[in-house]
């Protein structure tokens, strides 16, 4: 899968949430949507990224933007992670990697000499019509929240 670029339509999807509900991206037409992809609940980098979005969440709301975190973890794991860190936004379940694949973030990675498939930490900002404003791949956990907020502005 090639990387997505600003100006292209955002891939649509339907996903289960941390609370067991179902979300469809198309339901959010008319407002901006921020999707951030992270590898695993309750790990250092992913906690930094998620808490960064938490800490400036009110600023996203002021700009009529909704935030979703997405990882391959299941509903129960997401629910614990969201509760533990008091995350004010919804986490989406992507256990089959279909959303990650559509956004080009399910990639081959290497860690400690081992190669495996996993998430390329990224974020995407989608406009009110469903088109990408920003597609940022390989983002640092500390930089992702503010980078997404700049794109929403």
PDB file of C-alpha atoms in Angstrom:
ATOM      1  CA  UNK A   1       0.000   0.000   0.000  1.00  0.00           C
ATOM      2  CA  UNK A   2       1.301   3.424  -0.870  1.00  0.00           C
ATOM      3  CA  UNK A   3       1.024   6.258   1.573  1.00  0.00           C
ATOM      4  CA  UNK A   4      -1.978   8.562   1.379  1.00  0.00           C
ATOM      5  CA  UNK A   5      -1.540  12.258   0.662  1.00  0.00           C
ATOM      6  CA  UNK A   6      -3.378  15.464   1.525  1.00  0.00           C
ATOM      7  CA  UNK A   7      -6.190  16.183  -0.902  1.00  0.00           C
ATOM      8  CA  UNK A   8      -7.156  12.553  -1.461  1.00  0.00           C
ATOM      9  CA  UNK A   9     -10.382  11.072  -0.068  1.00  0.00           C
ATOM     10  CA  UNK A  10      -9.997   9.478   3.357  1.00  0.00           C
ATOM     11  CA  UNK A  11     -10.683   5.726   3.282  1.00  0.00           C
ATOM     12  CA  UNK A  12     -14.033   5.070   4.907  1.00  0.00           C
ATOM     13  CA  UNK A  13     -14.504   2.407   7.554  1.00  0.00           C
ATOM     14  CA  UNK A  14     -16.728   1.036  10.266  1.00  0.00           C
ATOM     15  CA  UNK A  15     -15.176  -0.026  13.579  1.00  0.00           C
ATOM     16  CA  UNK A  16     -16.032  -1.233  17.059  1.00  0.00           C
ATOM     17  CA  UNK A  17     -15.226   1.224  19.854  1.00  0.00           C
ATOM     18  CA  UNK A  18     -13.728   0.772  23.307  1.00  0.00           C
ATOM     19  CA  UNK A  19     -17.293   0.752  24.687  1.00  0.00           C
ATOM     20  CA  UNK A  20     -18.585  -1.852  22.214  1.00  0.00           C
ATOM     21  CA  UNK A  21     -20.479   0.600  20.002  1.00  0.00           C
ATOM     22  CA  UNK A  22     -19.921   0.893  16.266  1.00  0.00           C
ATOM     23  CA  UNK A  23     -18.553   3.984  14.546  1.00  0.00           C
ATOM     24  CA  UNK A  24     -18.729   4.757  10.836  1.00  0.00           C
ATOM     25  CA  UNK A  25     -16.404   7.467   9.516  1.00  0.00           C
ATOM     26  CA  UNK A  26     -19.115   8.703   7.134  1.00  0.00           C
ATOM     27  CA  UNK A  27     -21.249   9.662  10.156  1.00  0.00           C
ATOM     28  CA  UNK A  28     -18.769  12.463  10.894  1.00  0.00           C
ATOM     29  CA  UNK A  29     -19.154  14.367   7.625  1.00  0.00           C
ATOM     30  CA  UNK A  30     -19.600  18.022   8.465  1.00  0.00           C
ATOM     31  CA  UNK A  31     -16.848  18.062  11.072  1.00  0.00           C
ATOM     32  CA  UNK A  32     -13.132  17.477  11.054  1.00  0.00           C
ATOM     33  CA  UNK A  33     -11.825  14.089  12.156  1.00  0.00           C
ATOM     34  CA  UNK A  34      -8.397  13.269  13.566  1.00  0.00           C
ATOM     35  CA  UNK A  35      -7.299   9.636  13.396  1.00  0.00           C
ATOM     36  CA  UNK A  36      -4.118   8.659  15.150  1.00  0.00           C
ATOM     37  CA  UNK A  37      -2.664   5.189  14.824  1.00  0.00           C
ATOM     38  CA  UNK A  38      -0.530   3.707  17.572  1.00  0.00           C
ATOM     39  CA  UNK A  39       1.024   0.236  18.002  1.00  0.00           C
ATOM     40  CA  UNK A  40      -0.200  -0.958  21.425  1.00  0.00           C
ATOM     41  CA  UNK A  41      -2.254   0.121  24.438  1.00  0.00           C
ATOM     42  CA  UNK A  42      -0.408   1.053  27.637  1.00  0.00           C
ATOM     43  CA  UNK A  43       3.130   1.087  26.223  1.00  0.00           C
ATOM     44  CA  UNK A  44       5.410   4.104  26.796  1.00  0.00           C
ATOM     45  CA  UNK A  45       5.287   5.755  23.356  1.00  0.00           C
ATOM     46  CA  UNK A  46       1.620   5.019  22.846  1.00  0.00           C
ATOM     47  CA  UNK A  47       0.759   6.401  26.274  1.00  0.00           C
ATOM     48  CA  UNK A  48       2.756   9.572  25.514  1.00  0.00           C
ATOM     49  CA  UNK A  49       0.933  10.045  22.206  1.00  0.00           C
ATOM     50  CA  UNK A  50      -2.521   9.315  23.653  1.00  0.00           C
ATOM     51  CA  UNK A  51      -2.039  11.518  26.701  1.00  0.00           C
ATOM     52  CA  UNK A  52      -0.780  14.277  24.414  1.00  0.00           C
ATOM     53  CA  UNK A  53      -4.087  14.147  22.531  1.00  0.00           C
ATOM     54  CA  UNK A  54      -5.896  14.040  25.882  1.00  0.00           C
ATOM     55  CA  UNK A  55      -4.116  17.126  27.180  1.00  0.00           C
ATOM     56  CA  UNK A  56      -5.143  19.303  24.216  1.00  0.00           C
ATOM     57  CA  UNK A  57      -8.486  17.616  23.501  1.00  0.00           C
ATOM     58  CA  UNK A  58     -10.481  20.759  24.341  1.00  0.00           C
ATOM     59  CA  UNK A  59      -8.626  22.615  21.583  1.00  0.00           C
ATOM     60  CA  UNK A  60      -9.733  19.994  19.034  1.00  0.00           C
ATOM     61  CA  UNK A  61     -13.326  20.331  20.244  1.00  0.00           C
ATOM     62  CA  UNK A  62     -13.135  24.139  19.882  1.00  0.00           C
ATOM     63  CA  UNK A  63     -12.248  23.579  16.216  1.00  0.00           C
ATOM     64  CA  UNK A  64     -15.196  21.184  15.656  1.00  0.00           C
ATOM     65  CA  UNK A  65     -12.863  18.179  15.392  1.00  0.00           C
ATOM     66  CA  UNK A  66     -13.393  14.696  16.782  1.00  0.00           C
ATOM     67  CA  UNK A  67     -10.383  12.540  17.755  1.00  0.00           C
ATOM     68  CA  UNK A  68     -10.113   8.759  17.438  1.00  0.00           C
ATOM     69  CA  UNK A  69      -7.175   6.576  18.478  1.00  0.00           C
ATOM     70  CA  UNK A  70      -6.748   3.323  16.538  1.00  0.00           C
ATOM     71  CA  UNK A  71      -4.653   0.241  17.288  1.00  0.00           C
ATOM     72  CA  UNK A  72      -4.882  -3.528  16.748  1.00  0.00           C
ATOM     73  CA  UNK A  73      -5.806  -4.078  20.411  1.00  0.00           C
ATOM     74  CA  UNK A  74      -9.242  -5.415  21.319  1.00  0.00           C
ATOM     75  CA  UNK A  75     -12.181  -3.723  23.003  1.00  0.00           C
ATOM     76  CA  UNK A  76     -11.299  -4.810  26.543  1.00  0.00           C
ATOM     77  CA  UNK A  77      -7.703  -3.590  26.230  1.00  0.00           C
ATOM     78  CA  UNK A  78      -8.893  -0.244  24.804  1.00  0.00           C
ATOM     79  CA  UNK A  79     -11.444   0.160  27.578  1.00  0.00           C
ATOM     80  CA  UNK A  80      -8.764  -0.378  30.278  1.00  0.00           C
ATOM     81  CA  UNK A  81      -6.297   1.969  28.521  1.00  0.00           C
ATOM     82  CA  UNK A  82      -8.896   4.707  28.079  1.00  0.00           C
ATOM     83  CA  UNK A  83     -10.006   4.450  31.715  1.00  0.00           C
ATOM     84  CA  UNK A  84      -6.473   4.262  33.157  1.00  0.00           C
ATOM     85  CA  UNK A  85      -5.387   7.478  31.448  1.00  0.00           C
ATOM     86  CA  UNK A  86      -8.780   9.249  31.455  1.00  0.00           C
ATOM     87  CA  UNK A  87      -8.787   9.651  27.675  1.00  0.00           C
ATOM     88  CA  UNK A  88     -11.736  11.902  26.651  1.00  0.00           C
ATOM     89  CA  UNK A  89     -12.031  10.470  23.135  1.00  0.00           C
ATOM     90  CA  UNK A  90     -12.942   7.114  21.613  1.00  0.00           C
ATOM     91  CA  UNK A  91     -10.483   4.338  20.829  1.00  0.00           C
ATOM     92  CA  UNK A  92     -11.264   2.167  17.796  1.00  0.00           C
ATOM     93  CA  UNK A  93     -10.598  -1.558  17.503  1.00  0.00           C
ATOM     94  CA  UNK A  94      -8.674  -2.670  14.400  1.00  0.00           C
ATOM     95  CA  UNK A  95      -7.866  -6.291  15.241  1.00  0.00           C
ATOM     96  CA  UNK A  96      -7.992  -7.386  11.583  1.00  0.00           C
ATOM     97  CA  UNK A  97      -5.796  -4.418  10.520  1.00  0.00           C
ATOM     98  CA  UNK A  98      -8.266  -3.426   7.794  1.00  0.00           C
ATOM     99  CA  UNK A  99      -8.295   0.262   8.766  1.00  0.00           C
ATOM    100  CA  UNK A 100      -4.519   0.307   9.249  1.00  0.00           C
ATOM    101  CA  UNK A 101      -4.053  -1.303   5.845  1.00  0.00           C
ATOM    102  CA  UNK A 102      -6.419   1.186   4.162  1.00  0.00           C
ATOM    103  CA  UNK A 103      -4.393   4.087   5.601  1.00  0.00           C
ATOM    104  CA  UNK A 104      -1.056   2.504   4.714  1.00  0.00           C
ATOM    105  CA  UNK A 105       0.162   2.171   8.304  1.00  0.00           C
ATOM    106  CA  UNK A 106       0.200  -1.662   8.626  1.00  0.00           C
ATOM    107  CA  UNK A 107       3.814  -2.206   7.610  1.00  0.00           C
ATOM    108  CA  UNK A 108       6.830  -4.418   8.118  1.00  0.00           C
ATOM    109  CA  UNK A 109       8.767  -3.291  11.174  1.00  0.00           C
ATOM    110  CA  UNK A 110      11.979  -4.386  12.853  1.00  0.00           C
ATOM    111  CA  UNK A 111      12.676  -4.327  16.577  1.00  0.00           C
ATOM    112  CA  UNK A 112      15.518  -6.016  18.433  1.00  0.00           C
ATOM    113  CA  UNK A 113      16.542  -7.751  15.202  1.00  0.00           C
ATOM    114  CA  UNK A 114      13.099  -9.295  14.711  1.00  0.00           C
ATOM    115  CA  UNK A 115      10.955  -8.433  11.690  1.00  0.00           C
ATOM    116  CA  UNK A 116       7.164  -8.376  12.051  1.00  0.00           C
ATOM    117  CA  UNK A 117       4.048  -6.617  10.798  1.00  0.00           C
ATOM    118  CA  UNK A 118       2.882  -3.694  12.913  1.00  0.00           C
ATOM    119  CA  UNK A 119       1.645  -0.117  13.061  1.00  0.00           C
ATOM    120  CA  UNK A 120       3.665   2.801  11.711  1.00  0.00           C
ATOM    121  CA  UNK A 121       2.775   5.501  14.257  1.00  0.00           C
ATOM    122  CA  UNK A 122       0.865   8.088  12.229  1.00  0.00           C
ATOM    123  CA  UNK A 123      -1.946  10.615  12.259  1.00  0.00           C
ATOM    124  CA  UNK A 124      -4.447  11.859   9.704  1.00  0.00           C
ATOM    125  CA  UNK A 125      -6.668  14.916   9.637  1.00  0.00           C
ATOM    126  CA  UNK A 126      -9.857  14.712   7.578  1.00  0.00           C
ATOM    127  CA  UNK A 127     -11.922  17.743   6.539  1.00  0.00           C
ATOM    128  CA  UNK A 128     -15.683  18.182   6.700  1.00  0.00           C
ATOM    129  CA  UNK A 129     -16.138  16.688   3.198  1.00  0.00           C
ATOM    130  CA  UNK A 130     -14.133  13.525   3.943  1.00  0.00           C
ATOM    131  CA  UNK A 131     -10.859  14.522   2.275  1.00  0.00           C
ATOM    132  CA  UNK A 132      -7.438  14.363   3.899  1.00  0.00           C
ATOM    133  CA  UNK A 133      -5.985  17.673   5.080  1.00  0.00           C
ATOM    134  CA  UNK A 134      -2.884  15.953   6.414  1.00  0.00           C
ATOM    135  CA  UNK A 135      -1.359  12.480   6.302  1.00  0.00           C
ATOM    136  CA  UNK A 136       1.655  12.207   8.627  1.00  0.00           C
ATOM    137  CA  UNK A 137       3.569   8.932   8.803  1.00  0.00           C
ATOM    138  CA  UNK A 138       6.330   7.880  11.221  1.00  0.00           C
ATOM    139  CA  UNK A 139       5.468  10.605  13.719  1.00  0.00           C
ATOM    140  CA  UNK A 140       7.114  10.948  17.114  1.00  0.00           C
ATOM    141  CA  UNK A 141       4.730  10.321  20.041  1.00  0.00           C
ATOM    142  CA  UNK A 142       5.478  13.778  21.476  1.00  0.00           C
ATOM    143  CA  UNK A 143       4.927  15.595  18.169  1.00  0.00           C
ATOM    144  CA  UNK A 144       1.794  13.898  16.850  1.00  0.00           C
ATOM    145  CA  UNK A 145      -0.891  15.699  18.916  1.00  0.00           C
ATOM    146  CA  UNK A 146       0.352  19.240  18.217  1.00  0.00           C
ATOM    147  CA  UNK A 147       1.044  18.396  14.575  1.00  0.00           C
ATOM    148  CA  UNK A 148      -2.539  17.212  14.148  1.00  0.00           C
ATOM    149  CA  UNK A 149      -3.869  20.289  15.949  1.00  0.00           C
ATOM    150  CA  UNK A 150      -1.941  22.585  13.584  1.00  0.00           C
ATOM    151  CA  UNK A 151      -3.521  20.812  10.610  1.00  0.00           C
ATOM    152  CA  UNK A 152      -7.009  21.188  12.099  1.00  0.00           C
ATOM    153  CA  UNK A 153      -6.564  24.960  12.537  1.00  0.00           C
TER     154      UNK A 153
END
